[in-house]
Amino acid sequence: MFGLFKERVPGSPTDTIKAGVKDVITLFHSPSSPASIRVHTLLKQTAAAAQTTATQDQASSHPQQSKIERTNFELDVQEGAPTSDQLTNIFEYLGQDKIGSVIEGASSPTEALRKLKESGSAFQRPLVVDWANGRAVTGDNESEILKLLNSPPKA
């Protein structure tokens, strides 16, 4: 009988289930690259701020709540190169003209996969990927990364 009434705790696992699954944002990272370190720091700070905002939104009502934007995401940091399937998706997200910014010296998906197999160092980091919404950003352009993170999810 007493189990029928449960207090809802913001940020609890049941709250996460109600809110839906968090989008996964992957950072392909090189700890020895200053640009990659800057992007990693930016993503960690943004994830922490989003979590704080989400918790505040659950506890209060204000106009910002109605603004549609991503309030929470899971950061996945990978130091290795993407798989060939991931790379194919990344090329689709970025467009053919950006292949050379992902794999140094490549101008086609086939050439990019070949160069990556020959040398993992051909893969350019940092690279931020929003898998759920089909978006990616190469390099450390902070405004483009924030735009990727703050844009509303695709319907």
mmCIF file with all atom_site columns, C-alpha atoms in Angstrom:
data_model
loop_
_atom_site.group_PDB
_atom_site.id
_atom_site.type_symbol
_atom_site.label_atom_id
_atom_site.label_alt_id
_atom_site.label_comp_id
_atom_site.label_asym_id
_atom_site.label_entity_id
_atom_site.label_seq_id
_atom_site.pdbx_PDB_ins_code
_atom_site.Cartn_x
_atom_site.Cartn_y
_atom_site.Cartn_z
_atom_site.occupancy
_atom_site.B_iso_or_equiv
_atom_site.pdbx_formal_charge
_atom_site.auth_seq_id
_atom_site.auth_comp_id
_atom_site.auth_asym_id
_atom_site.auth_atom_id
_atom_site.pdbx_PDB_model_num
ATOM 1   C CA . MET A 1 1   ? 0.000  0.000  0.000   1.00 0.00 ? 1   MET A CA 1
ATOM 2   C CA . PHE A 1 2   ? 2.758  2.452  0.899   1.00 0.00 ? 2   PHE A CA 1
ATOM 3   C CA . GLY A 1 3   ? 4.581  1.652  -2.354  1.00 0.00 ? 3   GLY A CA 1
ATOM 4   C CA . LEU A 1 4   ? 1.869  3.398  -4.378  1.00 0.00 ? 4   LEU A CA 1
ATOM 5   C CA . PHE A 1 5   ? 3.155  6.859  -3.543  1.00 0.00 ? 5   PHE A CA 1
ATOM 6   C CA . LYS A 1 6   ? 6.667  7.701  -4.634  1.00 0.00 ? 6   LYS A CA 1
ATOM 7   C CA . GLU A 1 7   ? 8.390  11.030 -4.383  1.00 0.00 ? 7   GLU A CA 1
ATOM 8   C CA . ARG A 1 8   ? 9.841  12.175 -7.707  1.00 0.00 ? 8   ARG A CA 1
ATOM 9   C CA . VAL A 1 9   ? 13.449 13.218 -7.314  1.00 0.00 ? 9   VAL A CA 1
ATOM 10  C CA . PRO A 1 10  ? 14.770 15.438 -10.140 1.00 0.00 ? 10  PRO A CA 1
ATOM 11  C CA . GLY A 1 11  ? 17.707 13.807 -11.857 1.00 0.00 ? 11  GLY A CA 1
ATOM 12  C CA . SER A 1 12  ? 16.768 10.334 -10.630 1.00 0.00 ? 12  SER A CA 1
ATOM 13  C CA . PRO A 1 13  ? 16.876 7.357  -13.014 1.00 0.00 ? 13  PRO A CA 1
ATOM 14  C CA . THR A 1 14  ? 13.082 7.421  -13.389 1.00 0.00 ? 14  THR A CA 1
ATOM 15  C CA . ASP A 1 15  ? 13.269 11.090 -14.301 1.00 0.00 ? 15  ASP A CA 1
ATOM 16  C CA . THR A 1 16  ? 15.815 10.252 -17.004 1.00 0.00 ? 16  THR A CA 1
ATOM 17  C CA . ILE A 1 17  ? 13.512 7.593  -18.401 1.00 0.00 ? 17  ILE A CA 1
ATOM 18  C CA . LYS A 1 18  ? 10.608 10.050 -18.535 1.00 0.00 ? 18  LYS A CA 1
ATOM 19  C CA . ALA A 1 19  ? 12.718 12.698 -20.181 1.00 0.00 ? 19  ALA A CA 1
ATOM 20  C CA . GLY A 1 20  ? 14.019 10.232 -22.772 1.00 0.00 ? 20  GLY A CA 1
ATOM 21  C CA . VAL A 1 21  ? 17.418 8.895  -23.588 1.00 0.00 ? 21  VAL A CA 1
ATOM 22  C CA . LYS A 1 22  ? 20.307 11.350 -23.678 1.00 0.00 ? 22  LYS A CA 1
ATOM 23  C CA . ASP A 1 23  ? 21.890 11.993 -27.066 1.00 0.00 ? 23  ASP A CA 1
ATOM 24  C CA . VAL A 1 24  ? 25.471 10.775 -27.333 1.00 0.00 ? 24  VAL A CA 1
ATOM 25  C CA . ILE A 1 25  ? 28.021 13.346 -28.452 1.00 0.00 ? 25  ILE A CA 1
ATOM 26  C CA . THR A 1 26  ? 31.346 11.758 -29.390 1.00 0.00 ? 26  THR A CA 1
ATOM 27  C CA . LEU A 1 27  ? 34.637 13.617 -29.308 1.00 0.00 ? 27  LEU A CA 1
ATOM 28  C CA . PHE A 1 28  ? 37.403 11.948 -31.287 1.00 0.00 ? 28  PHE A CA 1
ATOM 29  C CA . HIS A 1 29  ? 40.220 13.289 -29.143 1.00 0.00 ? 29  HIS A CA 1
ATOM 30  C CA . SER A 1 30  ? 43.996 13.525 -29.065 1.00 0.00 ? 30  SER A CA 1
ATOM 31  C CA . PRO A 1 31  ? 45.282 14.324 -25.554 1.00 0.00 ? 31  PRO A CA 1
ATOM 32  C CA . SER A 1 32  ? 48.517 15.679 -27.055 1.00 0.00 ? 32  SER A CA 1
ATOM 33  C CA . SER A 1 33  ? 46.727 18.230 -29.260 1.00 0.00 ? 33  SER A CA 1
ATOM 34  C CA . PRO A 1 34  ? 46.080 21.669 -27.722 1.00 0.00 ? 34  PRO A CA 1
ATOM 35  C CA . ALA A 1 35  ? 43.050 22.145 -30.027 1.00 0.00 ? 35  ALA A CA 1
ATOM 36  C CA . SER A 1 36  ? 41.605 18.809 -28.944 1.00 0.00 ? 36  SER A CA 1
ATOM 37  C CA . ILE A 1 37  ? 42.188 19.620 -25.273 1.00 0.00 ? 37  ILE A CA 1
ATOM 38  C CA . ARG A 1 38  ? 40.307 22.931 -25.718 1.00 0.00 ? 38  ARG A CA 1
ATOM 39  C CA . VAL A 1 39  ? 37.357 21.129 -27.342 1.00 0.00 ? 39  VAL A CA 1
ATOM 40  C CA . HIS A 1 40  ? 37.342 18.458 -24.614 1.00 0.00 ? 40  HIS A CA 1
ATOM 41  C CA . THR A 1 41  ? 37.236 21.162 -21.929 1.00 0.00 ? 41  THR A CA 1
ATOM 42  C CA . LEU A 1 42  ? 34.447 23.027 -23.756 1.00 0.00 ? 42  LEU A CA 1
ATOM 43  C CA . LEU A 1 43  ? 32.356 19.849 -24.069 1.00 0.00 ? 43  LEU A CA 1
ATOM 44  C CA . LYS A 1 44  ? 32.832 18.915 -20.405 1.00 0.00 ? 44  LYS A CA 1
ATOM 45  C CA . GLN A 1 45  ? 31.844 22.424 -19.283 1.00 0.00 ? 45  GLN A CA 1
ATOM 46  C CA . THR A 1 46  ? 28.822 22.482 -21.598 1.00 0.00 ? 46  THR A CA 1
ATOM 47  C CA . ALA A 1 47  ? 27.686 19.032 -20.433 1.00 0.00 ? 47  ALA A CA 1
ATOM 48  C CA . ALA A 1 48  ? 27.988 20.105 -16.786 1.00 0.00 ? 48  ALA A CA 1
ATOM 49  C CA . ALA A 1 49  ? 26.105 23.350 -17.436 1.00 0.00 ? 49  ALA A CA 1
ATOM 50  C CA . ALA A 1 50  ? 23.389 21.470 -19.353 1.00 0.00 ? 50  ALA A CA 1
ATOM 51  C CA . GLN A 1 51  ? 22.963 19.042 -16.461 1.00 0.00 ? 51  GLN A CA 1
ATOM 52  C CA . THR A 1 52  ? 22.649 21.937 -14.000 1.00 0.00 ? 52  THR A CA 1
ATOM 53  C CA . THR A 1 53  ? 20.136 23.710 -16.242 1.00 0.00 ? 53  THR A CA 1
ATOM 54  C CA . ALA A 1 54  ? 18.099 20.516 -16.675 1.00 0.00 ? 54  ALA A CA 1
ATOM 55  C CA . THR A 1 55  ? 17.906 20.064 -12.909 1.00 0.00 ? 55  THR A CA 1
ATOM 56  C CA . GLN A 1 56  ? 16.875 23.702 -12.397 1.00 0.00 ? 56  GLN A CA 1
ATOM 57  C CA . ASP A 1 57  ? 14.237 23.396 -15.144 1.00 0.00 ? 57  ASP A CA 1
ATOM 58  C CA . GLN A 1 58  ? 12.723 20.405 -13.390 1.00 0.00 ? 58  GLN A CA 1
ATOM 59  C CA . ALA A 1 59  ? 12.442 22.360 -10.147 1.00 0.00 ? 59  ALA A CA 1
ATOM 60  C CA . SER A 1 60  ? 11.116 25.638 -11.525 1.00 0.00 ? 60  SER A CA 1
ATOM 61  C CA . SER A 1 61  ? 8.985  27.160 -14.219 1.00 0.00 ? 61  SER A CA 1
ATOM 62  C CA . HIS A 1 62  ? 10.302 29.953 -16.381 1.00 0.00 ? 62  HIS A CA 1
ATOM 63  C CA . PRO A 1 63  ? 10.191 31.083 -20.030 1.00 0.00 ? 63  PRO A CA 1
ATOM 64  C CA . GLN A 1 64  ? 13.465 29.323 -20.905 1.00 0.00 ? 64  GLN A CA 1
ATOM 65  C CA . GLN A 1 65  ? 11.760 25.978 -20.332 1.00 0.00 ? 65  GLN A CA 1
ATOM 66  C CA . SER A 1 66  ? 9.645  26.406 -23.433 1.00 0.00 ? 66  SER A CA 1
ATOM 67  C CA . LYS A 1 67  ? 12.702 27.062 -25.597 1.00 0.00 ? 67  LYS A CA 1
ATOM 68  C CA . ILE A 1 68  ? 13.430 23.900 -27.567 1.00 0.00 ? 68  ILE A CA 1
ATOM 69  C CA . GLU A 1 69  ? 17.068 22.947 -27.302 1.00 0.00 ? 69  GLU A CA 1
ATOM 70  C CA . ARG A 1 70  ? 19.150 20.054 -26.111 1.00 0.00 ? 70  ARG A CA 1
ATOM 71  C CA . THR A 1 71  ? 19.366 20.214 -22.333 1.00 0.00 ? 71  THR A CA 1
ATOM 72  C CA . ASN A 1 72  ? 21.338 17.082 -21.703 1.00 0.00 ? 72  ASN A CA 1
ATOM 73  C CA . PHE A 1 73  ? 23.785 14.849 -23.539 1.00 0.00 ? 73  PHE A CA 1
ATOM 74  C CA . GLU A 1 74  ? 26.221 12.089 -22.792 1.00 0.00 ? 74  GLU A CA 1
ATOM 75  C CA . LEU A 1 75  ? 29.833 12.856 -23.724 1.00 0.00 ? 75  LEU A CA 1
ATOM 76  C CA . ASP A 1 76  ? 31.740 9.939  -25.246 1.00 0.00 ? 76  ASP A CA 1
ATOM 77  C CA . VAL A 1 77  ? 35.480 10.591 -25.633 1.00 0.00 ? 77  VAL A CA 1
ATOM 78  C CA . GLN A 1 78  ? 37.362 8.343  -28.058 1.00 0.00 ? 78  GLN A CA 1
ATOM 79  C CA . GLU A 1 79  ? 41.110 8.507  -28.553 1.00 0.00 ? 79  GLU A CA 1
ATOM 80  C CA . GLY A 1 80  ? 41.073 5.981  -31.385 1.00 0.00 ? 80  GLY A CA 1
ATOM 81  C CA . ALA A 1 81  ? 39.939 6.579  -34.946 1.00 0.00 ? 81  ALA A CA 1
ATOM 82  C CA . PRO A 1 82  ? 36.329 5.925  -35.945 1.00 0.00 ? 82  PRO A CA 1
ATOM 83  C CA . THR A 1 83  ? 35.300 2.629  -37.520 1.00 0.00 ? 83  THR A CA 1
ATOM 84  C CA . SER A 1 84  ? 34.735 2.570  -41.273 1.00 0.00 ? 84  SER A CA 1
ATOM 85  C CA . ASP A 1 85  ? 30.945 2.616  -40.699 1.00 0.00 ? 85  ASP A CA 1
ATOM 86  C CA . GLN A 1 86  ? 31.258 5.598  -38.357 1.00 0.00 ? 86  GLN A CA 1
ATOM 87  C CA . LEU A 1 87  ? 33.500 7.353  -40.868 1.00 0.00 ? 87  LEU A CA 1
ATOM 88  C CA . THR A 1 88  ? 30.949 6.793  -43.637 1.00 0.00 ? 88  THR A CA 1
ATOM 89  C CA . ASN A 1 89  ? 28.265 8.385  -41.439 1.00 0.00 ? 89  ASN A CA 1
ATOM 90  C CA . ILE A 1 90  ? 30.564 11.294 -40.557 1.00 0.00 ? 90  ILE A CA 1
ATOM 91  C CA . PHE A 1 91  ? 31.188 11.974 -44.265 1.00 0.00 ? 91  PHE A CA 1
ATOM 92  C CA . GLU A 1 92  ? 27.413 11.989 -44.846 1.00 0.00 ? 92  GLU A CA 1
ATOM 93  C CA . TYR A 1 93  ? 26.956 14.480 -41.982 1.00 0.00 ? 93  TYR A CA 1
ATOM 94  C CA . LEU A 1 94  ? 29.726 16.814 -43.158 1.00 0.00 ? 94  LEU A CA 1
ATOM 95  C CA . GLY A 1 95  ? 29.399 16.483 -46.933 1.00 0.00 ? 95  GLY A CA 1
ATOM 96  C CA . GLN A 1 96  ? 31.897 15.331 -49.552 1.00 0.00 ? 96  GLN A CA 1
ATOM 97  C CA . ASP A 1 97  ? 33.747 18.654 -49.584 1.00 0.00 ? 97  ASP A CA 1
ATOM 98  C CA . LYS A 1 98  ? 34.868 18.171 -45.953 1.00 0.00 ? 98  LYS A CA 1
ATOM 99  C CA . ILE A 1 99  ? 36.455 14.708 -46.334 1.00 0.00 ? 99  ILE A CA 1
ATOM 100 C CA . GLY A 1 100 ? 39.949 16.237 -46.442 1.00 0.00 ? 100 GLY A CA 1
ATOM 101 C CA . SER A 1 101 ? 39.346 17.946 -43.094 1.00 0.00 ? 101 SER A CA 1
ATOM 102 C CA . VAL A 1 102 ? 38.676 14.537 -41.507 1.00 0.00 ? 102 VAL A CA 1
ATOM 103 C CA . ILE A 1 103 ? 41.309 12.414 -43.284 1.00 0.00 ? 103 ILE A CA 1
ATOM 104 C CA . GLU A 1 104 ? 44.359 14.386 -44.330 1.00 0.00 ? 104 GLU A CA 1
ATOM 105 C CA . GLY A 1 105 ? 44.890 14.371 -48.093 1.00 0.00 ? 105 GLY A CA 1
ATOM 106 C CA . ALA A 1 106 ? 41.697 12.449 -48.925 1.00 0.00 ? 106 ALA A CA 1
ATOM 107 C CA . SER A 1 107 ? 39.137 13.672 -51.444 1.00 0.00 ? 107 SER A CA 1
ATOM 108 C CA . SER A 1 108 ? 36.724 10.715 -51.586 1.00 0.00 ? 108 SER A CA 1
ATOM 109 C CA . PRO A 1 109 ? 35.303 8.260  -49.053 1.00 0.00 ? 109 PRO A CA 1
ATOM 110 C CA . THR A 1 110 ? 37.195 5.360  -50.675 1.00 0.00 ? 110 THR A CA 1
ATOM 111 C CA . GLU A 1 111 ? 40.488 7.248  -50.564 1.00 0.00 ? 111 GLU A CA 1
ATOM 112 C CA . ALA A 1 112 ? 39.810 8.310  -46.967 1.00 0.00 ? 112 ALA A CA 1
ATOM 113 C CA . LEU A 1 113 ? 39.223 4.720  -45.817 1.00 0.00 ? 113 LEU A CA 1
ATOM 114 C CA . ARG A 1 114 ? 42.398 3.586  -47.617 1.00 0.00 ? 114 ARG A CA 1
ATOM 115 C CA . LYS A 1 115 ? 44.493 6.379  -46.062 1.00 0.00 ? 115 LYS A CA 1
ATOM 116 C CA . LEU A 1 116 ? 43.085 5.636  -42.598 1.00 0.00 ? 116 LEU A CA 1
ATOM 117 C CA . LYS A 1 117 ? 44.012 1.942  -42.933 1.00 0.00 ? 117 LYS A CA 1
ATOM 118 C CA . GLU A 1 118 ? 47.523 2.907  -44.082 1.00 0.00 ? 118 GLU A CA 1
ATOM 119 C CA . SER A 1 119 ? 48.065 5.386  -41.266 1.00 0.00 ? 119 SER A CA 1
ATOM 120 C CA . GLY A 1 120 ? 45.840 6.162  -38.298 1.00 0.00 ? 120 GLY A CA 1
ATOM 121 C CA . SER A 1 121 ? 47.627 9.497  -38.006 1.00 0.00 ? 121 SER A CA 1
ATOM 122 C CA . ALA A 1 122 ? 45.851 10.678 -41.188 1.00 0.00 ? 122 ALA A CA 1
ATOM 123 C CA . PHE A 1 123 ? 42.696 11.048 -39.077 1.00 0.00 ? 123 PHE A CA 1
ATOM 124 C CA . GLN A 1 124 ? 42.377 14.686 -37.982 1.00 0.00 ? 124 GLN A CA 1
ATOM 125 C CA . ARG A 1 125 ? 41.329 15.428 -34.413 1.00 0.00 ? 125 ARG A CA 1
ATOM 126 C CA . PRO A 1 126 ? 39.367 16.955 -32.779 1.00 0.00 ? 126 PRO A CA 1
ATOM 127 C CA . LEU A 1 127 ? 36.108 15.847 -34.362 1.00 0.00 ? 127 LEU A CA 1
ATOM 128 C CA . VAL A 1 128 ? 32.759 16.241 -32.571 1.00 0.00 ? 128 VAL A CA 1
ATOM 129 C CA . VAL A 1 129 ? 29.845 14.053 -33.710 1.00 0.00 ? 129 VAL A CA 1
ATOM 130 C CA . ASP A 1 130 ? 26.168 14.207 -32.763 1.00 0.00 ? 130 ASP A CA 1
ATOM 131 C CA . TRP A 1 131 ? 25.060 10.751 -33.922 1.00 0.00 ? 131 TRP A CA 1
ATOM 132 C CA . ALA A 1 132 ? 21.374 11.139 -33.075 1.00 0.00 ? 132 ALA A CA 1
ATOM 133 C CA . ASN A 1 133 ? 20.947 14.284 -35.144 1.00 0.00 ? 133 ASN A CA 1
ATOM 134 C CA . GLY A 1 134 ? 23.418 13.580 -37.947 1.00 0.00 ? 134 GLY A CA 1
ATOM 135 C CA . ARG A 1 135 ? 25.769 16.494 -37.338 1.00 0.00 ? 135 ARG A CA 1
ATOM 136 C CA . ALA A 1 136 ? 29.533 16.846 -36.992 1.00 0.00 ? 136 ALA A CA 1
ATOM 137 C CA . VAL A 1 137 ? 32.154 19.568 -36.552 1.00 0.00 ? 137 VAL A CA 1
ATOM 138 C CA . THR A 1 138 ? 35.834 19.252 -37.435 1.00 0.00 ? 138 THR A CA 1
ATOM 139 C CA . GLY A 1 139 ? 38.515 21.222 -35.646 1.00 0.00 ? 139 GLY A CA 1
ATOM 140 C CA . ASP A 1 140 ? 38.206 23.504 -32.634 1.00 0.00 ? 140 ASP A CA 1
ATOM 141 C CA . ASN A 1 141 ? 35.725 26.117 -33.906 1.00 0.00 ? 141 ASN A CA 1
ATOM 142 C CA . GLU A 1 142 ? 33.978 26.874 -30.609 1.00 0.00 ? 142 GLU A CA 1
ATOM 143 C CA . SER A 1 143 ? 30.998 28.671 -32.148 1.00 0.00 ? 143 SER A CA 1
ATOM 144 C CA . GLU A 1 144 ? 30.285 25.762 -34.535 1.00 0.00 ? 144 GLU A CA 1
ATOM 145 C CA . ILE A 1 145 ? 30.570 23.234 -31.690 1.00 0.00 ? 145 ILE A CA 1
ATOM 146 C CA . LEU A 1 146 ? 28.201 25.260 -29.490 1.00 0.00 ? 146 LEU A CA 1
ATOM 147 C CA . LYS A 1 147 ? 25.812 25.592 -32.433 1.00 0.00 ? 147 LYS A CA 1
ATOM 148 C CA . LEU A 1 148 ? 25.854 21.785 -32.819 1.00 0.00 ? 148 LEU A CA 1
ATOM 149 C CA . LEU A 1 149 ? 25.212 21.311 -29.090 1.00 0.00 ? 149 LEU A CA 1
ATOM 150 C CA . ASN A 1 150 ? 22.507 23.957 -28.750 1.00 0.00 ? 150 ASN A CA 1
ATOM 151 C CA . SER A 1 151 ? 20.547 23.339 -31.921 1.00 0.00 ? 151 SER A CA 1
ATOM 152 C CA . PRO A 1 152 ? 17.203 21.615 -31.424 1.00 0.00 ? 152 PRO A CA 1
ATOM 153 C CA . PRO A 1 153 ? 17.102 17.885 -32.099 1.00 0.00 ? 153 PRO A CA 1
ATOM 154 C CA . LYS A 1 154 ? 16.004 16.895 -35.586 1.00 0.00 ? 154 LYS A CA 1
ATOM 155 C CA . ALA A 1 155 ? 12.396 15.734 -35.669 1.00 0.00 ? 155 ALA A CA 1
#
